[in-house]
């Protein structure tokens, strides 16, 4: 935190922003394409009632579908990225809202397609798509056929499409409240009042001064607690919407509905939770270790992020971080590292925090333009080096997918995405550990890696268990009141952190501040992702060219396979509990190393 104030978007130098001219050079160009969407909708809709006439008609309809989808994707991408860069910019909000309106209208007018496509006898459509002319659309149709049991009638699909925009209300309101309207005040550090924001929160919680951590924690969660009933109502509304969609489409549960499109068995989700529960003793050992190393009488929730090795401080510039990533990932070859690092230093990345900017980090690629990355990079946080590598993993996954697949089947699933990202994190850790300048840095890195695996594996599994509990409560006709939500979350905190942890009254508000919860049953993929990536990293680093090529086959597969199958190509079977148990064993080894080093 070199600056005591957060800059406005207009004051951020152009070289620190992503280059959206690869999508549109001007807003006028964007406007022109937005106006084309109704024409493309009309063209696509002209095939209504005709899909079964012949393979040629179906092929023409698919090409019209592709033209519309590509246009919507590009127009949405540009508007969305502008909005994420400054959510307080009313013009950017308006652009985003206009695209969503156009998208909703397009969905409504073209909702005939999937039911009509699936009404074609399986034997006929299977024969048609075997023709070479359908090569760009074959996977797309095959995946549509997988959804057949849960596709509704044309009229019902139109109703679902009309409801899609309003279904985002809870998420959109939460985002505005969380990222724009909430003011967390300042925290006193060395006589100066520094701004407390979503981005600076981690700096304060990693501060060695316990008073600073406590002040930041109480102010941060105090603001959330002042909005507790509103936040609970928003999340409850989101859960109810998930259940409405699941029941409307005939799924047994909202969990099954969320996993079905990826062909991920419900058992994978529940096995993850069960396997982590069986290994919670190691997690509790870690918190016992943390209490002893910090030398506190009571371990409190604001003590969980401060580095255990107090003597090591880091200051790594953005450009230095890029070179660390380049060297760490060298095992993947120069095509990968040169492409990624050129993008990190070029126009792929929106680098630093500004007022109104999305407080997190993400990669967002589409078929055209760059695979963009949003960061809130800080020189003082070593974790931001990992974040750069993580988001870079997503973007390179997109880069390979776009170049290896047709538009209609280039998008990989989130289940797969979290493998490519955490794979990079593991290689960065190994590189930094190998090149640590002294013993203190090695201890620091071991501590940080244990904490990062904890955050990705244990913490995300706890989140996954919370989501499941909330959805099952409503499915069993139990209302999600503010107290009910907080009670569910507090019990999980106590289970995962163990008897050594002491919580604040506001600690359970954490369950109402996580943006990912508005995209139900998403976070478990972080846990399965790191489990798969740790296994793959060992294979690639210790293996031959074959293991590396198998990994690239995975990166290039895009949406051509279902995730469980694409990971099998890379050499990992996520239907077994072995990858998760192996990752938990890695965490146990790190805890043992830390106990030997620090006690």
Coordinates of C-alpha atoms in Angstrom, one line a residue:
X1 CA 0.0 0.0 0.0
X2 CA 2.3 2.7 -1.2
X3 CA -0.5 5.2 -1.7
X4 CA -2.8 6.2 1.1
X5 CA -5.7 6.9 -1.3
X6 CA -7.3 4.7 -4.0
X7 CA -7.2 6.4 -7.4
X8 CA -10.2 7.1 -9.6
X9 CA -10.4 5.1 -12.8
X10 CA -9.7 8.1 -14.9
X11 CA -6.4 8.7 -13.1
X12 CA -5.0 5.2 -13.8
X13 CA -2.3 5.3 -16.5
X14 CA -3.3 3.6 -19.7
X15 CA -0.4 1.1 -19.6
X16 CA -1.8 -0.3 -16.3
X17 CA -5.2 -0.9 -17.9
X18 CA -6.3 -3.8 -20.1
X19 CA -6.5 -3.0 -23.9
X20 CA -10.1 -3.4 -24.9
X21 CA -9.5 -2.1 -28.3
X22 CA -8.8 -5.7 -29.4
X23 CA -12.6 -6.0 -29.0
X24 CA -13.7 -2.5 -30.0
X25 CA -11.7 0.6 -30.8
X26 CA -14.5 2.9 -29.8
X27 CA -17.8 2.8 -28.0
X28 CA -19.4 3.7 -31.4
X29 CA -18.2 0.4 -32.9
X30 CA -19.7 -1.4 -29.9
X31 CA -23.0 0.4 -30.4
X32 CA -23.0 -0.6 -34.1
X33 CA -22.7 -4.3 -33.1
X34 CA -25.2 -4.0 -30.4
X35 CA -27.7 -2.8 -33.0
X36 CA -27.0 -5.9 -35.2
X37 CA -28.2 -8.3 -32.5
X38 CA -31.9 -7.9 -33.3
X39 CA -31.2 -8.6 -37.0
X40 CA -29.2 -11.7 -36.1
X41 CA -32.0 -12.8 -33.8
X42 CA -34.5 -12.4 -36.6
X43 CA -32.3 -14.4 -39.0
X44 CA -31.9 -17.3 -36.5
X45 CA -35.6 -17.2 -35.6
X46 CA -36.5 -17.6 -39.2
X47 CA -35.6 -21.3 -38.9
X48 CA -38.3 -21.9 -36.3
X49 CA -40.4 -24.9 -37.2
X50 CA -38.0 -26.0 -40.0
X51 CA -35.1 -27.7 -38.2
X52 CA -36.3 -31.2 -39.0
X53 CA -36.8 -30.5 -42.7
X54 CA -33.2 -31.6 -43.7
X55 CA -29.6 -31.7 -42.6
X56 CA -28.9 -28.6 -44.7
X57 CA -31.6 -26.5 -43.0
X58 CA -30.3 -27.6 -39.6
X59 CA -26.7 -26.7 -40.6
X60 CA -27.9 -23.2 -41.8
X61 CA -29.7 -22.7 -38.5
X62 CA -26.6 -23.7 -36.6
X63 CA -24.5 -21.2 -38.5
X64 CA -27.1 -18.5 -37.7
X65 CA -26.9 -19.5 -34.1
X66 CA -23.2 -19.2 -34.1
X67 CA -23.2 -15.8 -35.7
X68 CA -25.6 -14.6 -33.0
X69 CA -23.8 -16.2 -30.1
X70 CA -20.4 -14.8 -31.2
X71 CA -21.9 -11.3 -31.5
X72 CA -23.5 -11.4 -28.1
X73 CA -20.4 -12.8 -26.5
X74 CA -18.2 -10.0 -28.0
X75 CA -20.6 -7.2 -27.1
X76 CA -21.2 -8.5 -23.6
X77 CA -17.5 -9.1 -23.0
X78 CA -16.7 -5.4 -23.8
X79 CA -19.5 -4.0 -21.7
X80 CA -18.8 -6.4 -18.8
X81 CA -15.1 -5.6 -18.6
X82 CA -15.8 -1.9 -18.6
X83 CA -18.3 -2.3 -15.8
X84 CA -16.0 -4.5 -13.7
X85 CA -13.2 -1.9 -14.0
X86 CA -15.5 0.8 -12.5
X87 CA -18.8 -0.4 -11.1
X88 CA -19.6 3.1 -10.0
X89 CA -19.5 4.4 -13.6
X90 CA -23.1 4.9 -14.6
X91 CA -22.3 4.8 -18.4
X92 CA -20.6 1.4 -18.0
X93 CA -23.6 0.2 -15.9
X94 CA -25.9 1.3 -18.7
X95 CA -23.9 -0.5 -21.3
X96 CA -23.9 -3.7 -19.3
X97 CA -27.7 -3.4 -18.7
X98 CA -28.4 -2.8 -22.4
X99 CA -26.5 -5.9 -23.3
X100 CA -28.3 -8.0 -20.7
X101 CA -31.6 -6.7 -22.1
X102 CA -30.6 -7.6 -25.6
X103 CA -29.4 -11.0 -24.4
X104 CA -32.7 -11.7 -22.6
X105 CA -34.7 -10.7 -25.6
X106 CA -32.5 -12.9 -27.8
X107 CA -33.0 -15.9 -25.5
X108 CA -36.7 -15.4 -25.5
X109 CA -36.9 -15.2 -29.3
X110 CA -34.7 -18.1 -29.9
X111 CA -35.9 -20.3 -27.1
X112 CA -37.6 -22.5 -29.7
X113 CA -34.3 -23.9 -30.8
X114 CA -33.3 -26.5 -28.2
X115 CA -36.8 -28.0 -27.7
X116 CA -37.2 -28.2 -31.5
X117 CA -33.7 -29.6 -32.0
X118 CA -34.3 -32.3 -29.4
X119 CA -37.7 -33.2 -31.0
X120 CA -35.8 -34.6 -34.0
X121 CA -35.5 -38.3 -33.6
X122 CA -32.2 -39.4 -32.1
X123 CA -31.4 -41.7 -35.0
X124 CA -31.9 -39.0 -37.6
X125 CA -29.9 -36.3 -35.8
X126 CA -27.1 -38.7 -35.0
X127 CA -26.8 -39.6 -38.7
X128 CA -26.9 -35.9 -39.7
X129 CA -24.1 -34.8 -37.4
X130 CA -21.9 -37.6 -38.5
X131 CA -21.4 -35.7 -41.8
X132 CA -18.2 -33.7 -42.1
X133 CA -20.1 -30.4 -42.6
X134 CA -21.3 -30.7 -39.0
X135 CA -17.7 -31.0 -37.5
X136 CA -17.9 -27.5 -35.9
X137 CA -21.2 -28.3 -34.3
X138 CA -21.0 -32.0 -33.5
X139 CA -19.9 -31.6 -29.8
X140 CA -22.4 -28.8 -29.3
X141 CA -25.3 -31.0 -30.5
X142 CA -24.1 -34.0 -28.5
X143 CA -24.1 -31.9 -25.3
X144 CA -27.5 -30.6 -26.1
X145 CA -28.8 -34.2 -26.4
X146 CA -27.3 -34.8 -22.9
X147 CA -29.6 -32.1 -21.6
X148 CA -32.7 -33.6 -23.3
X149 CA -34.3 -35.1 -20.2
X150 CA -34.5 -31.6 -18.6
X151 CA -35.5 -29.4 -21.6
X152 CA -39.0 -28.1 -21.3
X153 CA -41.6 -27.3 -24.0
X154 CA -41.1 -24.3 -26.3
X155 CA -43.5 -22.1 -24.4
X156 CA -42.0 -23.1 -21.0
X157 CA -38.5 -22.5 -22.3
X158 CA -39.6 -19.0 -23.4
X159 CA -40.9 -18.3 -19.9
X160 CA -37.6 -19.5 -18.4
X161 CA -35.7 -17.2 -20.9
X162 CA -37.8 -14.2 -20.0
X163 CA -37.0 -14.8 -16.3
X164 CA -33.2 -15.0 -16.8
X165 CA -32.5 -11.2 -16.3
X166 CA -34.6 -10.8 -13.2
X167 CA -33.0 -14.0 -11.8
X168 CA -29.8 -12.0 -11.6
X169 CA -31.3 -9.4 -9.3
X170 CA -30.0 -10.8 -6.0
X171 CA -26.5 -11.2 -7.4
X172 CA -26.5 -7.7 -9.0
X173 CA -27.8 -6.0 -5.8
X174 CA -25.2 -7.9 -3.7
X175 CA -22.4 -6.8 -6.0
X176 CA -23.4 -3.1 -5.9
X177 CA -23.8 -3.2 -2.1
X178 CA -20.6 -5.1 -1.6
X179 CA -18.3 -3.3 -4.1
X180 CA -19.7 0.2 -4.4
X181 CA -22.0 1.2 -1.5
X182 CA -20.1 -0.3 1.5
X183 CA -17.6 2.0 3.1
X184 CA -15.3 0.3 5.6
X185 CA -13.5 3.4 6.8
X186 CA -9.8 3.5 7.6
X187 CA -7.3 1.7 9.8
X188 CA -4.6 3.5 11.7
X189 CA -1.1 2.3 10.8
X190 CA 2.0 4.0 12.1
X191 CA 0.0 7.2 12.8
X192 CA -1.7 7.3 9.3
X193 CA -5.2 6.5 8.4
X194 CA -5.2 4.0 5.6
X195 CA -8.3 3.0 3.6
X196 CA -9.9 -0.3 4.4
X197 CA -11.2 -1.9 1.2
X198 CA -11.8 -5.4 -0.1
X199 CA -8.4 -5.2 -1.7
X200 CA -6.4 -3.8 1.3
X201 CA -8.2 -6.1 3.7
X202 CA -5.6 -8.9 3.1
X203 CA -2.8 -6.5 3.8
X204 CA -4.2 -5.6 7.2
X205 CA -5.0 -9.2 8.1
X206 CA -1.5 -10.2 7.3
X207 CA 0.0 -7.4 9.4
X208 CA 2.2 -8.6 12.3
X209 CA 0.6 -6.0 14.6
X210 CA -2.4 -7.7 16.2
X211 CA -4.0 -4.4 17.1
X212 CA -4.2 -3.6 13.4
X213 CA -5.6 -7.0 12.5
X214 CA -8.3 -6.7 15.2
X215 CA -9.2 -3.2 14.2
X216 CA -9.5 -4.1 10.5
X217 CA -11.4 -7.3 11.3
X218 CA -14.0 -5.6 13.5
X219 CA -14.5 -2.6 11.2
X220 CA -14.8 -4.9 8.1
X221 CA -17.3 -7.3 9.6
X222 CA -19.1 -4.6 11.5
X223 CA -20.2 -3.1 8.2
X224 CA -21.4 -6.4 7.0
X225 CA -23.3 -7.0 10.2
X226 CA -25.0 -3.6 9.9
X227 CA -26.5 -5.0 6.6
X228 CA -27.1 -8.6 8.0
X229 CA -30.8 -8.8 7.2
X230 CA -30.5 -7.4 3.7
X231 CA -27.6 -9.7 2.9
X232 CA -29.5 -12.7 4.3
X233 CA -32.6 -11.8 2.2
X234 CA -30.5 -11.5 -0.9
X235 CA -28.8 -14.9 -0.4
X236 CA -32.1 -16.6 0.5
X237 CA -33.6 -15.2 -2.7
X238 CA -30.6 -16.6 -4.7
X239 CA -31.1 -20.0 -3.1
X240 CA -34.8 -20.0 -3.9
X241 CA -34.1 -19.1 -7.5
X242 CA -31.7 -22.0 -7.8
X243 CA -34.3 -24.4 -6.4
X244 CA -37.0 -23.0 -8.7
X245 CA -34.9 -23.7 -11.8
X246 CA -34.0 -27.2 -10.6
X247 CA -37.6 -28.1 -9.8
X248 CA -38.9 -26.6 -13.0
X249 CA -36.5 -28.7 -15.1
X250 CA -37.2 -31.9 -13.2
X251 CA -34.0 -32.4 -11.3
X252 CA -33.9 -34.3 -8.0
X253 CA -32.1 -31.4 -6.3
X254 CA -30.4 -28.1 -6.9
X255 CA -27.1 -29.8 -6.5
X256 CA -27.9 -32.3 -9.2
X257 CA -29.0 -29.5 -11.5
X258 CA -25.7 -27.6 -11.0
X259 CA -23.6 -30.7 -11.7
X260 CA -25.6 -32.3 -14.5
X261 CA -24.4 -30.2 -17.5
X262 CA -20.8 -31.2 -16.6
X263 CA -21.7 -34.8 -16.2
X264 CA -20.2 -34.7 -12.7
X265 CA -21.8 -37.3 -10.4
X266 CA -23.3 -35.9 -7.1
X267 CA -21.0 -38.5 -5.5
X268 CA -17.9 -36.4 -6.5
X269 CA -19.2 -33.4 -4.5
X270 CA -20.2 -35.4 -1.4
X271 CA -17.0 -37.5 -1.5
X272 CA -15.0 -34.3 -1.4
X273 CA -16.8 -33.2 1.8
X274 CA -16.5 -36.6 3.4
X275 CA -12.8 -37.0 2.5
X276 CA -12.0 -33.6 3.9
X277 CA -13.9 -34.3 7.1
X278 CA -11.9 -37.5 7.6
X279 CA -8.7 -35.5 7.6
X280 CA -9.8 -32.5 9.8
X281 CA -7.4 -33.6 12.5
X282 CA -4.5 -32.3 10.4
X283 CA -6.3 -28.9 9.9
X284 CA -6.8 -28.7 13.7
X285 CA -3.1 -29.5 14.2
X286 CA -2.3 -26.6 11.9
X287 CA -4.3 -24.1 14.0
X288 CA -2.7 -25.5 17.2
X289 CA 0.6 -24.8 15.6
X290 CA -0.5 -21.3 14.6
X291 CA -1.5 -20.5 18.2
X292 CA 1.9 -21.7 19.5
X293 CA 3.9 -19.8 16.9
X294 CA 2.0 -16.6 17.3
X295 CA 2.4 -16.9 21.1
X296 CA -1.2 -15.9 21.9
X297 CA -3.3 -17.0 24.8
X298 CA -6.3 -17.3 22.6
X299 CA -6.3 -17.8 18.8
X300 CA -8.9 -15.6 17.3
X301 CA -10.3 -15.4 13.8
X302 CA -8.3 -12.4 12.9
X303 CA -5.1 -14.4 13.5
X304 CA -5.6 -16.9 10.7
X305 CA -3.9 -14.9 7.8
X306 CA -0.9 -13.4 9.4
X307 CA 2.3 -15.1 8.2
X308 CA 3.8 -17.5 10.7
X309 CA 7.3 -16.4 9.9
X310 CA 7.4 -12.9 11.1
X311 CA 10.9 -11.8 10.0
X312 CA 10.3 -12.1 6.2
X313 CA 8.8 -9.1 4.3
X314 CA 8.5 -9.0 0.6
X315 CA 8.3 -6.2 -2.0
X316 CA 8.0 -7.5 -5.5
X317 CA 7.1 -5.2 -8.3
X318 CA 4.6 -6.2 -11.0
X319 CA 7.4 -6.7 -13.6
X320 CA 9.4 -8.7 -11.2
X321 CA 6.4 -10.9 -10.6
X322 CA 6.0 -11.5 -14.3
X323 CA 9.6 -12.8 -14.5
X324 CA 9.0 -15.1 -11.5
X325 CA 6.0 -16.6 -13.3
X326 CA 8.1 -17.0 -16.5
X327 CA 10.8 -18.9 -14.8
X328 CA 8.5 -21.0 -12.6
X329 CA 6.5 -22.2 -15.6
X330 CA 9.5 -22.9 -17.8
X331 CA 8.8 -26.7 -17.7
X332 CA 5.8 -25.9 -20.0
X333 CA 8.0 -24.5 -22.7
X334 CA 8.7 -21.2 -24.3
X335 CA 5.4 -21.0 -26.4
X336 CA 3.5 -21.1 -23.1
X337 CA 5.7 -18.7 -21.1
X338 CA 6.4 -16.2 -23.9
X339 CA 2.7 -15.9 -24.8
X340 CA 1.7 -15.5 -21.2
X341 CA 4.3 -13.0 -20.2
X342 CA 3.8 -10.9 -23.3
X343 CA 0.2 -10.7 -22.3
X344 CA 0.9 -9.9 -18.7
X345 CA 3.1 -7.0 -19.8
X346 CA 0.9 -6.1 -22.7
X347 CA -2.8 -5.4 -22.9
X348 CA -4.2 -8.5 -21.2
X349 CA -4.2 -7.2 -17.7
X350 CA -5.9 -4.5 -15.6
X351 CA -3.2 -4.4 -13.0
X352 CA -4.0 -2.2 -9.9
X353 CA -6.8 -1.2 -7.7
X354 CA -9.0 1.9 -8.4
X355 CA -12.2 3.1 -6.9
X356 CA -15.3 1.1 -8.0
X357 CA -13.2 -1.7 -9.5
X358 CA -14.2 -5.3 -8.8
X359 CA -12.4 -6.2 -5.6
X360 CA -11.1 -9.6 -6.6
X361 CA -9.2 -11.2 -9.5
X362 CA -10.4 -13.1 -12.6
X363 CA -9.6 -14.1 -16.1
X364 CA -12.2 -13.5 -18.7
X365 CA -11.6 -14.7 -22.3
X366 CA -13.9 -14.9 -25.3
X367 CA -13.3 -16.2 -28.8
X368 CA -12.1 -12.7 -30.0
X369 CA -9.8 -10.3 -28.3
X370 CA -7.4 -11.1 -25.5
X371 CA -8.0 -13.6 -22.6
X372 CA -8.2 -10.6 -20.2
X373 CA -7.2 -10.6 -16.6
X374 CA -8.4 -8.4 -13.7
X375 CA -5.9 -8.0 -10.8
X376 CA -5.6 -5.7 -7.8
X377 CA -1.8 -6.2 -7.6
X378 CA 0.1 -5.0 -4.6
X379 CA 3.9 -5.1 -4.3
X380 CA 3.7 -6.0 -0.6
X381 CA 1.7 -9.1 -1.0
X382 CA 3.6 -12.3 -2.1
X383 CA 0.2 -13.9 -2.6
X384 CA -0.4 -11.6 -5.5
X385 CA 2.4 -13.3 -7.4
X386 CA 0.5 -16.5 -7.0
X387 CA -2.7 -14.7 -8.1
X388 CA -1.0 -13.6 -11.2
X389 CA 0.1 -17.1 -12.0
X390 CA -3.3 -18.4 -11.1
X391 CA -5.2 -16.1 -13.4
X392 CA -2.5 -16.5 -16.1
X393 CA -3.3 -20.3 -16.0
X394 CA -6.9 -19.5 -16.8
X395 CA -6.0 -17.2 -19.6
X396 CA -3.5 -19.6 -21.2
X397 CA -6.2 -22.3 -20.9
X398 CA -8.5 -20.0 -22.9
X399 CA -5.7 -19.2 -25.3
X400 CA -5.1 -22.9 -26.2
X401 CA -8.8 -23.7 -26.2
X402 CA -9.6 -20.9 -28.7
X403 CA -6.9 -22.1 -31.0
X404 CA -7.8 -25.8 -30.8
X405 CA -11.6 -25.8 -31.1
X406 CA -14.5 -24.3 -33.1
X407 CA -16.5 -21.5 -31.4
X408 CA -19.4 -23.7 -30.5
X409 CA -17.3 -26.0 -28.4
X410 CA -14.3 -24.0 -27.2
X411 CA -15.5 -23.1 -23.7
X412 CA -14.1 -25.4 -21.0
X413 CA -15.9 -25.8 -17.7
X414 CA -15.0 -24.2 -14.4
X415 CA -14.3 -27.7 -13.1
X416 CA -11.4 -27.9 -15.6
X417 CA -10.4 -24.2 -15.3
X418 CA -9.4 -24.5 -11.6
X419 CA -6.9 -27.2 -12.6
X420 CA -5.0 -25.0 -15.0
X421 CA -4.9 -22.1 -12.5
X422 CA -3.8 -24.0 -9.4
X423 CA -1.3 -26.0 -11.4
X424 CA 0.5 -22.8 -12.0
X425 CA 0.4 -21.9 -8.4
X426 CA 2.1 -25.1 -7.4
X427 CA 4.9 -24.5 -9.9
X428 CA 5.4 -21.0 -8.6
X429 CA 5.7 -22.4 -5.0
X430 CA 8.3 -25.0 -6.1
X431 CA 10.3 -22.3 -7.9
X432 CA 10.3 -19.9 -5.1
X433 CA 11.2 -22.6 -2.5
X434 CA 14.1 -23.8 -4.7
X435 CA 15.4 -20.3 -5.1
X436 CA 14.8 -19.0 -1.6
X437 CA 17.8 -16.9 -0.5
X438 CA 17.8 -18.0 3.1
X439 CA 16.3 -20.4 5.6
X440 CA 13.8 -17.9 6.9
X441 CA 12.3 -17.4 3.4
X442 CA 12.0 -21.2 3.0
X443 CA 10.0 -21.3 6.3
X444 CA 7.9 -18.4 5.1
X445 CA 7.2 -20.1 1.8
X446 CA 6.3 -23.4 3.4
X447 CA 3.9 -21.6 5.8
X448 CA 2.4 -19.6 2.9
X449 CA 1.9 -22.8 0.8
X450 CA 0.2 -24.6 3.6
X451 CA -2.1 -21.7 4.1
X452 CA -2.8 -21.5 0.4
X453 CA -3.7 -25.2 0.1
X454 CA -5.9 -24.7 3.2
X455 CA -7.6 -21.8 1.5
X456 CA -8.2 -23.6 -1.7
X457 CA -9.0 -27.1 -0.4
X458 CA -10.3 -27.0 3.1
X459 CA -11.9 -23.5 3.0
X460 CA -13.6 -24.0 -0.3
X461 CA -14.9 -27.4 0.9
X462 CA -16.4 -25.7 3.9
X463 CA -18.0 -23.2 1.6
X464 CA -19.3 -26.1 -0.5
X465 CA -20.8 -27.7 2.6
X466 CA -22.4 -24.4 3.6
X467 CA -24.0 -24.0 0.1
X468 CA -25.3 -27.6 0.3
X469 CA -26.7 -27.1 3.8
X470 CA -28.5 -23.9 2.8
X471 CA -30.0 -25.4 -0.4
X472 CA -31.1 -28.6 1.4
X473 CA -32.7 -26.6 4.2
X474 CA -35.0 -24.8 1.7
X475 CA -35.6 -28.0 -0.2
X476 CA -36.8 -29.5 3.0
X477 CA -39.1 -26.5 3.6
X478 CA -37.0 -24.8 6.3
X479 CA -36.8 -21.0 5.7
X480 CA -33.4 -19.3 5.5
X481 CA -33.7 -16.6 8.0
X482 CA -30.8 -14.4 9.0
X483 CA -30.3 -16.4 12.2
X484 CA -30.6 -19.7 10.4
X485 CA -27.9 -18.8 7.8
X486 CA -25.6 -17.5 10.5
X487 CA -26.1 -20.6 12.6
X488 CA -25.3 -22.9 9.8
X489 CA -22.1 -21.0 9.0
X490 CA -21.0 -20.7 12.7
X491 CA -21.3 -24.5 13.2
X492 CA -19.2 -25.1 10.1
X493 CA -16.6 -22.6 11.4
X494 CA -16.4 -24.5 14.7
X495 CA -16.1 -27.9 12.9
X496 CA -13.4 -26.8 10.5
X497 CA -11.3 -24.6 12.8
X498 CA -11.5 -26.9 15.8
X499 CA -11.5 -26.3 19.5
X500 CA -8.5 -24.0 19.5
X501 CA -10.2 -21.2 17.6
X502 CA -12.1 -18.3 19.3
X503 CA -14.6 -16.5 17.1
X504 CA -16.1 -13.0 17.3
X505 CA -19.8 -12.3 17.3
X506 CA -19.6 -11.1 13.7
X507 CA -17.4 -14.0 12.5
X508 CA -20.4 -15.9 10.9
X509 CA -21.1 -12.9 8.7
X510 CA -18.4 -14.3 6.5
X511 CA -21.0 -16.6 5.1
X512 CA -22.9 -13.6 3.8
X513 CA -20.1 -11.8 2.1
X514 CA -18.8 -14.4 -0.4
X515 CA -19.7 -13.3 -4.0
X516 CA -19.3 -16.9 -5.4
X517 CA -22.3 -18.0 -3.4
X518 CA -24.5 -16.3 -5.9
X519 CA -23.2 -18.8 -8.5
X520 CA -24.4 -21.9 -6.7
X521 CA -22.2 -25.0 -6.2
X522 CA -19.2 -23.3 -7.9
X523 CA -16.6 -23.2 -5.1
X524 CA -16.2 -27.0 -4.8
X525 CA -14.4 -26.8 -8.1
X526 CA -11.5 -24.9 -6.4
X527 CA -11.1 -27.9 -4.1
X528 CA -11.3 -30.6 -6.8
X529 CA -9.2 -28.4 -9.0
X530 CA -6.2 -28.1 -6.6
X531 CA -6.5 -31.9 -5.9
X532 CA -6.1 -32.6 -9.7
X533 CA -3.5 -29.9 -10.2
X534 CA -1.2 -31.2 -7.5
X535 CA -1.3 -34.6 -9.0
X536 CA -0.7 -33.2 -12.5
X537 CA 2.2 -30.9 -11.4
X538 CA 4.0 -33.9 -10.0
X539 CA 3.5 -35.8 -13.3
X540 CA 4.7 -32.9 -15.5
X541 CA 7.7 -31.9 -13.4
X542 CA 8.9 -35.5 -12.7
X543 CA 7.7 -37.1 -15.9
X544 CA 8.8 -37.2 -19.5
X545 CA 7.6 -35.4 -22.6
X546 CA 4.5 -37.6 -22.7
X547 CA 3.3 -36.3 -19.3
X548 CA 3.8 -32.7 -20.6
X549 CA 2.0 -33.5 -23.9
X550 CA -0.9 -35.1 -22.0
X551 CA -1.2 -31.9 -20.0
X552 CA -1.3 -29.8 -23.2
X553 CA -4.0 -32.2 -24.6
X554 CA -6.0 -31.3 -21.5
X555 CA -5.5 -27.5 -22.1
X556 CA -6.4 -27.8 -25.7
X557 CA -9.5 -29.9 -25.2
X558 CA -11.6 -26.8 -24.5
X559 CA -15.2 -27.9 -24.4
X560 CA -14.7 -31.0 -26.6
X561 CA -15.0 -33.4 -23.7
X562 CA -16.8 -33.5 -20.3
X563 CA -14.4 -32.5 -17.5
X564 CA -14.1 -35.9 -15.8
X565 CA -13.0 -37.3 -19.2
X566 CA -10.6 -34.5 -20.1
X567 CA -8.9 -35.0 -16.8
X568 CA -8.6 -38.7 -17.4
X569 CA -6.8 -37.8 -20.7
X570 CA -4.3 -35.8 -18.5
X571 CA -3.9 -38.8 -16.1
X572 CA -6.2 -38.0 -13.2
X573 CA -9.5 -39.8 -12.2
X574 CA -11.7 -37.4 -10.2
X575 CA -14.4 -40.0 -9.7
X576 CA -12.1 -41.7 -7.1
X577 CA -11.2 -40.1 -3.8
X578 CA -7.5 -40.7 -4.4
X579 CA -6.7 -37.2 -5.8
X580 CA -8.4 -35.4 -2.9
X581 CA -6.8 -37.7 -0.3
X582 CA -3.4 -37.2 -2.0
X583 CA -3.8 -33.4 -1.8
X584 CA -4.7 -33.8 1.9
X585 CA -1.6 -35.9 2.4
X586 CA 0.5 -33.1 0.8
X587 CA -1.1 -30.7 3.3
X588 CA -0.3 -33.1 6.2
X589 CA 3.4 -33.2 5.0
X590 CA 3.6 -29.4 5.0
X591 CA 2.1 -29.2 8.5
X592 CA 4.7 -31.7 9.7
X593 CA 7.5 -29.7 8.1
X594 CA 6.3 -26.6 9.7
X595 CA 6.1 -28.2 13.1
X596 CA 9.7 -29.3 12.7
X597 CA 10.8 -25.9 11.5
X598 CA 8.9 -23.6 13.8
X599 CA 8.5 -25.4 17.2

